Amino acid sequence: MKKSLVAACAATALTLVAAGCGLGTTDTPAAVGRVPELAPDQKVSIVFESYNFGQAGAWTDTFNELIDEFEKTHPNITVTAQKPQGNSSNPATDTIPSLQSQLTAGNPPDVAQLGFSDLDFAVNQLGAAPLDDLVGKDEVQRNFDGSRHPYAPTARTLGDWNGKTYGVPFVFSTPTLYINQDLFAAAGLDPARPPATWDEVQRAALAVKERTGKDGAYVDCMTKASKDWCFQALVRSNGGRVIAQDRRSLSFAEAPAVEAVQSMQDMVRSGAMPNRTQTQAVDAFARGELGMILESSATQGNFLKGAAGKWRLGAAPMPGFQGEPTVPTNSGAALFVFSHSPEKQRASWELMKFLTSEQAYTKIASKIGYLPLRTGLVDDPNGLKSWADKNPYLKPNLTQLAHMEPWVSMPGPNYLQIRDGMMEAVESSVFQGADAATTLQAKQAEVSKLLPGGGR
């Protein structure tokens, strides 16, 4: 079936984000109630919106392949796949404006792939349907248990809110330190002993720069474009948080966060980290012009393609701060239902089950690089064992999956302004040389007013 890729963005979408309109809670509540099974000959058409369809190469190709397989095994369900409406160079940033625009028009996608940082907003403002109510908590848990391999325990509840499952965790990574092993060797470093602390990263990066003329290391956690999933991991690994555990006050201007920002700022000032955009750094690493990059495994396919026959790619866990345990967080997204039709809701659930099945994760992990959330697949000869045995890049992610913490979403209808404001202050400090303490303090005071109740 031909996949439609929606390109035009409604002009009102960004205005709706800024206004923080609660579209799902009052104007367009998702239907709630147990939905019936589909009859074998009952024809249903649904729309699946995912930012993966806006990313060329392995992302779109793999997802189109999965949709084709789903339609063959579910001939009564037709899926129209589309990217979010908008013209951003990063389709993931268009997800919420696109969804809001379609909700306003009364025609939302039936299934949407949304980032974990959107969880609070998706549930409390956009009206994502609680899956426990639609198909039953037992069926939701049976899907997590799988036919052979269950979800990793740390992944199962990432789409939960107040004890109910709203989103099925779908694709994500933990921060992975990718290494150009040839540049390491040329700099007199041991590729088999990657840096374990940020001090070691800085020293290794300076050695690469001095001895090879290439750039040393890039930490893709410090810009607005990178969102805040990886920044949260840095702060947690220094003993801090970006938001209090009761979600009523922000804490990204406290000492642990400031110190983490200052350490990255020092890497830029010393020349260990180039002053580049996210896109520039990712492209440079793929070309073999950068010694290390801390990234999501979603980029792994592109890195392997860039390295093929030219240089050797290595991978290691996220480095930590001296004397502190590393606390990785997750990137990525979950699948949510926004359909109001019982038939479409059931068809949406069937698609979600397929996309999170053993069969689907075998393709998603091996072709893109995302974590297989059904971790038993890596030891299954009929799953990912042969691929995992030849793929050393998976191990750091699997190791970190066992002790990761969730990417925490910001609260309230103004969550994007809070998150982006925080990351603008981080980016200004790291790459533009602004004083970290005063810049973060000023921004925290400013965006705290956007918290529900005006902060405290």
PDB file of C-alpha atoms in Angstrom, residues 6-236:
ATOM      1  CA  VAL A   6       1.882  14.578   4.990  1.00  0.00           C
ATOM      2  CA  ALA A   7       4.069  17.605   4.438  1.00  0.00           C
ATOM      3  CA  ALA A   8       1.935  20.693   5.017  1.00  0.00           C
ATOM      4  CA  CYS A   9       1.660  22.112   8.527  1.00  0.00           C
ATOM      5  CA  ALA A  10      -1.445  23.941   9.725  1.00  0.00           C
ATOM      6  CA  ALA A  11      -0.547  27.516  10.579  1.00  0.00           C
ATOM      7  CA  THR A  12      -2.257  27.309  13.943  1.00  0.00           C
ATOM      8  CA  ALA A  13      -0.178  24.442  15.321  1.00  0.00           C
ATOM      9  CA  LEU A  14       2.691  26.385  16.871  1.00  0.00           C
ATOM     10  CA  THR A  15       0.265  28.936  18.299  1.00  0.00           C
ATOM     11  CA  LEU A  16      -1.562  26.096  20.018  1.00  0.00           C
ATOM     12  CA  VAL A  17       1.669  24.848  21.551  1.00  0.00           C
ATOM     13  CA  ALA A  18       2.495  28.281  22.882  1.00  0.00           C
ATOM     14  CA  ALA A  19      -0.995  28.664  24.308  1.00  0.00           C
ATOM     15  CA  GLY A  20      -0.910  25.217  25.838  1.00  0.00           C
ATOM     16  CA  CYS A  21      -4.466  24.406  24.766  1.00  0.00           C
ATOM     17  CA  GLY A  22      -5.964  21.430  26.592  1.00  0.00           C
ATOM     18  CA  LEU A  23      -7.457  19.779  23.555  1.00  0.00           C
ATOM     19  CA  GLY A  24      -7.982  16.293  24.859  1.00  0.00           C
ATOM     20  CA  THR A  25      -9.311  16.984  28.321  1.00  0.00           C
ATOM     21  CA  THR A  26     -12.383  19.003  27.419  1.00  0.00           C
ATOM     22  CA  ASP A  27     -12.939  19.567  23.697  1.00  0.00           C
ATOM     23  CA  THR A  28     -12.100  16.144  22.272  1.00  0.00           C
ATOM     24  CA  PRO A  29     -12.066  13.479  24.963  1.00  0.00           C
ATOM     25  CA  ALA A  30     -10.909  10.114  23.739  1.00  0.00           C
ATOM     26  CA  ALA A  31     -13.573   7.443  24.024  1.00  0.00           C
ATOM     27  CA  VAL A  32     -13.026   5.232  27.052  1.00  0.00           C
ATOM     28  CA  GLY A  33     -14.498   1.769  27.510  1.00  0.00           C
ATOM     29  CA  ARG A  34     -13.668  -1.806  26.554  1.00  0.00           C
ATOM     30  CA  VAL A  35     -13.590  -2.052  22.769  1.00  0.00           C
ATOM     31  CA  PRO A  36     -14.831  -5.197  20.992  1.00  0.00           C
ATOM     32  CA  GLU A  37     -12.696  -7.523  18.922  1.00  0.00           C
ATOM     33  CA  LEU A  38     -12.877  -7.014  15.173  1.00  0.00           C
ATOM     34  CA  ALA A  39     -14.769  -9.547  13.092  1.00  0.00           C
ATOM     35  CA  PRO A  40     -12.475 -11.373  10.602  1.00  0.00           C
ATOM     36  CA  ASP A  41     -14.172  -9.657   7.632  1.00  0.00           C
ATOM     37  CA  GLN A  42     -14.576  -6.242   9.286  1.00  0.00           C
ATOM     38  CA  LYS A  43     -12.687  -3.668   7.228  1.00  0.00           C
ATOM     39  CA  VAL A  44     -11.019  -0.848   9.159  1.00  0.00           C
ATOM     40  CA  SER A  45      -8.663   1.905   8.028  1.00  0.00           C
ATOM     41  CA  ILE A  46      -6.392   3.704  10.484  1.00  0.00           C
ATOM     42  CA  VAL A  47      -3.721   6.414  10.370  1.00  0.00           C
ATOM     43  CA  PHE A  48      -0.355   5.931  12.049  1.00  0.00           C
ATOM     44  CA  GLU A  49       1.704   9.089  12.574  1.00  0.00           C
ATOM     45  CA  SER A  50       5.385   8.657  13.354  1.00  0.00           C
ATOM     46  CA  TYR A  51       8.412  10.907  13.063  1.00  0.00           C
ATOM     47  CA  ASN A  52      10.335   7.895  11.756  1.00  0.00           C
ATOM     48  CA  PHE A  53       8.569   8.365   8.419  1.00  0.00           C
ATOM     49  CA  GLY A  54      10.242  11.756   8.102  1.00  0.00           C
ATOM     50  CA  GLN A  55      13.753  10.345   8.477  1.00  0.00           C
ATOM     51  CA  ALA A  56      15.357   8.972   5.351  1.00  0.00           C
ATOM     52  CA  GLY A  57      17.180   5.681   5.133  1.00  0.00           C
ATOM     53  CA  ALA A  58      16.884   2.887   7.682  1.00  0.00           C
ATOM     54  CA  TRP A  59      14.121   4.565   9.683  1.00  0.00           C
ATOM     55  CA  THR A  60      11.530   4.995   6.930  1.00  0.00           C
ATOM     56  CA  ASP A  61      12.532   1.817   5.087  1.00  0.00           C
ATOM     57  CA  THR A  62      12.231  -0.360   8.196  1.00  0.00           C
ATOM     58  CA  PHE A  63       8.906   1.107   9.283  1.00  0.00           C
ATOM     59  CA  ASN A  64       7.408   0.794   5.804  1.00  0.00           C
ATOM     60  CA  GLU A  65       8.492  -2.847   5.794  1.00  0.00           C
ATOM     61  CA  LEU A  66       6.798  -3.416   9.149  1.00  0.00           C
ATOM     62  CA  ILE A  67       3.553  -1.794   8.000  1.00  0.00           C
ATOM     63  CA  ASP A  68       3.542  -4.000   4.893  1.00  0.00           C
ATOM     64  CA  GLU A  69       3.991  -7.106   7.050  1.00  0.00           C
ATOM     65  CA  PHE A  70       1.221  -6.010   9.398  1.00  0.00           C
ATOM     66  CA  GLU A  71      -1.246  -5.545   6.542  1.00  0.00           C
ATOM     67  CA  LYS A  72      -0.414  -8.996   5.166  1.00  0.00           C
ATOM     68  CA  THR A  73      -1.142 -10.612   8.529  1.00  0.00           C
ATOM     69  CA  HIS A  74      -4.176  -8.355   9.162  1.00  0.00           C
ATOM     70  CA  PRO A  75      -5.826  -8.103   5.703  1.00  0.00           C
ATOM     71  CA  ASN A  76      -8.898  -6.417   7.168  1.00  0.00           C
ATOM     72  CA  ILE A  77      -6.857  -3.447   8.512  1.00  0.00           C
ATOM     73  CA  THR A  78      -5.433  -0.789   6.212  1.00  0.00           C
ATOM     74  CA  VAL A  79      -2.756   1.533   7.620  1.00  0.00           C
ATOM     75  CA  THR A  80      -1.944   4.965   6.239  1.00  0.00           C
ATOM     76  CA  ALA A  81       1.493   5.923   7.500  1.00  0.00           C
ATOM     77  CA  GLN A  82       2.417   9.588   7.720  1.00  0.00           C
ATOM     78  CA  LYS A  83       5.042  11.831   9.205  1.00  0.00           C
ATOM     79  CA  PRO A  84       4.003  14.722  11.487  1.00  0.00           C
ATOM     80  CA  GLN A  85       2.774  17.821   9.707  1.00  0.00           C
ATOM     81  CA  GLY A  86       5.490  20.458   9.538  1.00  0.00           C
ATOM     82  CA  ASN A  87       8.691  21.374   7.791  1.00  0.00           C
ATOM     83  CA  SER A  88      11.254  20.968  10.550  1.00  0.00           C
ATOM     84  CA  SER A  89      14.581  19.379   9.689  1.00  0.00           C
ATOM     85  CA  ASN A  90      13.943  17.133  12.703  1.00  0.00           C
ATOM     86  CA  PRO A  91      10.435  15.640  12.307  1.00  0.00           C
ATOM     87  CA  ALA A  92      10.348  14.670  15.995  1.00  0.00           C
ATOM     88  CA  THR A  93       9.958  18.358  16.874  1.00  0.00           C
ATOM     89  CA  ASP A  94       6.782  18.530  14.779  1.00  0.00           C
ATOM     90  CA  THR A  95       4.922  15.776  16.643  1.00  0.00           C
ATOM     91  CA  ILE A  96       2.965  17.849  19.180  1.00  0.00           C
ATOM     92  CA  PRO A  97       2.092  20.811  16.907  1.00  0.00           C
ATOM     93  CA  SER A  98       0.961  18.316  14.270  1.00  0.00           C
ATOM     94  CA  LEU A  99      -1.207  16.375  16.693  1.00  0.00           C
ATOM     95  CA  GLN A 100      -2.745  19.520  18.169  1.00  0.00           C
ATOM     96  CA  SER A 101      -3.598  20.831  14.715  1.00  0.00           C
ATOM     97  CA  GLN A 102      -5.343  17.586  13.779  1.00  0.00           C
ATOM     98  CA  LEU A 103      -7.177  17.392  17.091  1.00  0.00           C
ATOM     99  CA  THR A 104      -8.472  20.908  16.548  1.00  0.00           C
ATOM    100  CA  ALA A 105      -9.731  19.856  13.123  1.00  0.00           C
ATOM    101  CA  GLY A 106     -11.419  16.816  14.698  1.00  0.00           C
ATOM    102  CA  ASN A 107      -9.363  14.325  12.691  1.00  0.00           C
ATOM    103  CA  PRO A 108      -6.406  13.108  14.767  1.00  0.00           C
ATOM    104  CA  PRO A 109      -4.260  10.140  13.763  1.00  0.00           C
ATOM    105  CA  ASP A 110      -5.496   6.925  15.318  1.00  0.00           C
ATOM    106  CA  VAL A 111      -2.021   5.963  16.572  1.00  0.00           C
ATOM    107  CA  ALA A 112       0.737   8.482  17.260  1.00  0.00           C
ATOM    108  CA  GLN A 113       4.364   8.011  18.218  1.00  0.00           C
ATOM    109  CA  LEU A 114       5.238  10.626  20.852  1.00  0.00           C
ATOM    110  CA  GLY A 115       8.391  11.228  22.848  1.00  0.00           C
ATOM    111  CA  PHE A 116       8.485  10.334  26.528  1.00  0.00           C
ATOM    112  CA  SER A 117       8.957  14.003  27.375  1.00  0.00           C
ATOM    113  CA  ASP A 118       5.414  14.519  26.008  1.00  0.00           C
ATOM    114  CA  LEU A 119       3.830  11.993  28.394  1.00  0.00           C
ATOM    115  CA  ASP A 120       2.271  14.426  30.902  1.00  0.00           C
ATOM    116  CA  PHE A 121       0.891  16.619  28.119  1.00  0.00           C
ATOM    117  CA  ALA A 122      -0.359  13.695  26.005  1.00  0.00           C
ATOM    118  CA  VAL A 123      -2.335  12.260  28.915  1.00  0.00           C
ATOM    119  CA  ASN A 124      -3.559  15.367  30.691  1.00  0.00           C
ATOM    120  CA  GLN A 125      -3.996  17.841  27.821  1.00  0.00           C
ATOM    121  CA  LEU A 126      -4.397  15.876  24.594  1.00  0.00           C
ATOM    122  CA  GLY A 127      -6.564  13.053  25.913  1.00  0.00           C
ATOM    123  CA  ALA A 128      -4.593   9.963  24.969  1.00  0.00           C
ATOM    124  CA  ALA A 129      -6.762   6.912  25.588  1.00  0.00           C
ATOM    125  CA  PRO A 130      -5.922   4.734  28.630  1.00  0.00           C
ATOM    126  CA  LEU A 131      -5.098   1.336  27.175  1.00  0.00           C
ATOM    127  CA  ASP A 132      -6.034  -0.425  30.411  1.00  0.00           C
ATOM    128  CA  ASP A 133      -9.600   0.775  29.853  1.00  0.00           C
ATOM    129  CA  LEU A 134      -9.733   0.156  26.101  1.00  0.00           C
ATOM    130  CA  VAL A 135      -8.531  -3.440  25.987  1.00  0.00           C
ATOM    131  CA  GLY A 136      -8.124  -4.388  29.653  1.00  0.00           C
ATOM    132  CA  LYS A 137      -5.124  -4.299  31.947  1.00  0.00           C
ATOM    133  CA  ASP A 138      -4.617  -8.045  31.562  1.00  0.00           C
ATOM    134  CA  GLU A 139      -4.291  -7.772  27.788  1.00  0.00           C
ATOM    135  CA  VAL A 140      -1.869  -4.857  28.106  1.00  0.00           C
ATOM    136  CA  GLN A 141       0.284  -6.926  30.437  1.00  0.00           C
ATOM    137  CA  ARG A 142       0.057  -9.976  28.156  1.00  0.00           C
ATOM    138  CA  ASN A 143       1.506  -7.861  25.373  1.00  0.00           C
ATOM    139  CA  PHE A 144       4.377  -6.816  27.633  1.00  0.00           C
ATOM    140  CA  ASP A 145       4.919 -10.491  28.553  1.00  0.00           C
ATOM    141  CA  GLY A 146       5.107 -11.447  24.869  1.00  0.00           C
ATOM    142  CA  SER A 147       4.808 -14.851  23.268  1.00  0.00           C
ATOM    143  CA  ARG A 148       8.420 -15.759  24.090  1.00  0.00           C
ATOM    144  CA  HIS A 149      10.305 -12.730  25.401  1.00  0.00           C
ATOM    145  CA  PRO A 150       8.962 -10.148  27.874  1.00  0.00           C
ATOM    146  CA  TYR A 151       9.781  -6.451  28.012  1.00  0.00           C
ATOM    147  CA  ALA A 152      12.704  -5.414  30.183  1.00  0.00           C
ATOM    148  CA  PRO A 153      11.327  -4.481  33.644  1.00  0.00           C
ATOM    149  CA  THR A 154      12.669  -0.918  33.442  1.00  0.00           C
ATOM    150  CA  ALA A 155      10.861  -0.367  30.112  1.00  0.00           C
ATOM    151  CA  ARG A 156       7.367  -1.641  30.924  1.00  0.00           C
ATOM    152  CA  THR A 157       6.059   1.350  32.859  1.00  0.00           C
ATOM    153  CA  LEU A 158       7.613   4.239  30.917  1.00  0.00           C
ATOM    154  CA  GLY A 159       4.230   5.043  29.304  1.00  0.00           C
ATOM    155  CA  ASP A 160       2.250   4.790  32.557  1.00  0.00           C
ATOM    156  CA  TRP A 161       0.496   7.631  34.333  1.00  0.00           C
ATOM    157  CA  ASN A 162      -1.084   7.316  37.780  1.00  0.00           C
ATOM    158  CA  GLY A 163      -1.042   3.532  37.594  1.00  0.00           C
ATOM    159  CA  LYS A 164      -2.552   3.167  34.105  1.00  0.00           C
ATOM    160  CA  THR A 165      -0.798   2.415  30.826  1.00  0.00           C
ATOM    161  CA  TYR A 166      -1.404   5.108  28.210  1.00  0.00           C
ATOM    162  CA  GLY A 167       1.597   4.558  25.974  1.00  0.00           C
ATOM    163  CA  VAL A 168       3.349   1.363  24.942  1.00  0.00           C
ATOM    164  CA  PRO A 169       7.120   2.028  25.078  1.00  0.00           C
ATOM    165  CA  PHE A 170       8.308   1.532  21.533  1.00  0.00           C
ATOM    166  CA  VAL A 171      11.777   2.701  20.518  1.00  0.00           C
ATOM    167  CA  PHE A 172      14.506   4.184  22.639  1.00  0.00           C
ATOM    168  CA  SER A 173      18.139   4.142  23.591  1.00  0.00           C
ATOM    169  CA  THR A 174      20.327   5.031  26.519  1.00  0.00           C
ATOM    170  CA  PRO A 175      23.305   7.399  26.017  1.00  0.00           C
ATOM    171  CA  THR A 176      26.048   5.507  24.211  1.00  0.00           C
ATOM    172  CA  LEU A 177      29.655   6.666  23.755  1.00  0.00           C
ATOM    173  CA  TYR A 178      30.572   5.856  20.155  1.00  0.00           C
ATOM    174  CA  ILE A 179      34.293   5.771  19.376  1.00  0.00           C
ATOM    175  CA  ASN A 180      36.361   5.996  16.214  1.00  0.00           C
ATOM    176  CA  GLN A 181      38.833   3.251  17.070  1.00  0.00           C
ATOM    177  CA  ASP A 182      41.231   4.219  14.282  1.00  0.00           C
ATOM    178  CA  LEU A 183      41.553   7.777  15.591  1.00  0.00           C
ATOM    179  CA  PHE A 184      42.062   6.388  19.093  1.00  0.00           C
ATOM    180  CA  ALA A 185      44.890   4.177  17.895  1.00  0.00           C
ATOM    181  CA  ALA A 186      46.456   7.008  15.881  1.00  0.00           C
ATOM    182  CA  ALA A 187      46.407   9.160  19.028  1.00  0.00           C
ATOM    183  CA  GLY A 188      48.233   6.476  21.022  1.00  0.00           C
ATOM    184  CA  LEU A 189      45.092   5.492  22.955  1.00  0.00           C
ATOM    185  CA  ASP A 190      43.815   1.969  23.554  1.00  0.00           C
ATOM    186  CA  PRO A 191      40.497   1.470  21.713  1.00  0.00           C
ATOM    187  CA  ALA A 192      39.788  -1.507  23.980  1.00  0.00           C
ATOM    188  CA  ARG A 193      39.808   0.783  27.035  1.00  0.00           C
ATOM    189  CA  PRO A 194      37.311   3.567  26.327  1.00  0.00           C
ATOM    190  CA  PRO A 195      37.011   6.501  28.767  1.00  0.00           C
ATOM    191  CA  ALA A 196      34.863   5.771  31.828  1.00  0.00           C
ATOM    192  CA  THR A 197      34.755   9.300  33.291  1.00  0.00           C
ATOM    193  CA  TRP A 198      34.317  12.755  31.786  1.00  0.00           C
ATOM    194  CA  ASP A 199      37.836  13.700  32.862  1.00  0.00           C
ATOM    195  CA  GLU A 200      39.129  10.743  30.848  1.00  0.00           C
ATOM    196  CA  VAL A 201      36.961  11.776  27.880  1.00  0.00           C
ATOM    197  CA  GLN A 202      38.486  15.246  27.928  1.00  0.00           C
ATOM    198  CA  ARG A 203      42.054  13.935  28.084  1.00  0.00           C
ATOM    199  CA  ALA A 204      41.420  11.429  25.292  1.00  0.00           C
ATOM    200  CA  ALA A 205      39.709  14.084  23.158  1.00  0.00           C
ATOM    201  CA  LEU A 206      42.650  16.462  23.496  1.00  0.00           C
ATOM    202  CA  ALA A 207      45.036  13.648  22.550  1.00  0.00           C
ATOM    203  CA  VAL A 208      43.008  12.909  19.403  1.00  0.00           C
ATOM    204  CA  LYS A 209      42.942  16.585  18.469  1.00  0.00           C
ATOM    205  CA  GLU A 210      46.666  17.121  19.086  1.00  0.00           C
ATOM    206  CA  ARG A 211      47.945  13.946  17.451  1.00  0.00           C
ATOM    207  CA  THR A 212      45.538  13.468  14.526  1.00  0.00           C
ATOM    208  CA  GLY A 213      44.253  16.963  13.741  1.00  0.00           C
ATOM    209  CA  LYS A 214      40.662  15.685  14.047  1.00  0.00           C
ATOM    210  CA  ASP A 215      38.128  16.867  16.606  1.00  0.00           C
ATOM    211  CA  GLY A 216      38.037  15.057  19.930  1.00  0.00           C
ATOM    212  CA  ALA A 217      34.588  14.478  21.448  1.00  0.00           C
ATOM    213  CA  TYR A 218      31.019  15.749  21.184  1.00  0.00           C
ATOM    214  CA  VAL A 219      28.407  15.313  23.910  1.00  0.00           C
ATOM    215  CA  ASP A 220      25.006  15.544  22.241  1.00  0.00           C
ATOM    216  CA  CYS A 221      23.171  16.499  25.423  1.00  0.00           C
ATOM    217  CA  MET A 222      23.697  20.231  25.541  1.00  0.00           C
ATOM    218  CA  THR A 223      21.495  21.839  22.869  1.00  0.00           C
ATOM    219  CA  LYS A 224      17.828  22.630  22.412  1.00  0.00           C
ATOM    220  CA  ALA A 225      17.813  20.339  19.366  1.00  0.00           C
ATOM    221  CA  SER A 226      18.864  17.370  21.513  1.00  0.00           C
ATOM    222  CA  LYS A 227      15.900  17.902  23.869  1.00  0.00           C
ATOM    223  CA  ASP A 228      16.679  17.057  27.495  1.00  0.00           C
ATOM    224  CA  TRP A 229      16.748  13.259  27.782  1.00  0.00           C
ATOM    225  CA  CYS A 230      20.535  13.021  27.748  1.00  0.00           C
ATOM    226  CA  PHE A 231      20.973  16.216  29.780  1.00  0.00           C
ATOM    227  CA  GLN A 232      18.821  14.630  32.484  1.00  0.00           C
ATOM    228  CA  ALA A 233      21.215  11.665  32.513  1.00  0.00           C
ATOM    229  CA  LEU A 234      24.196  13.989  32.995  1.00  0.00           C
ATOM    230  CA  VAL A 235      22.519  15.801  35.882  1.00  0.00           C
ATOM    231  CA  ARG A 236      21.317  12.574  37.538  1.00  0.00           C
TER     232      ARG A 236
END
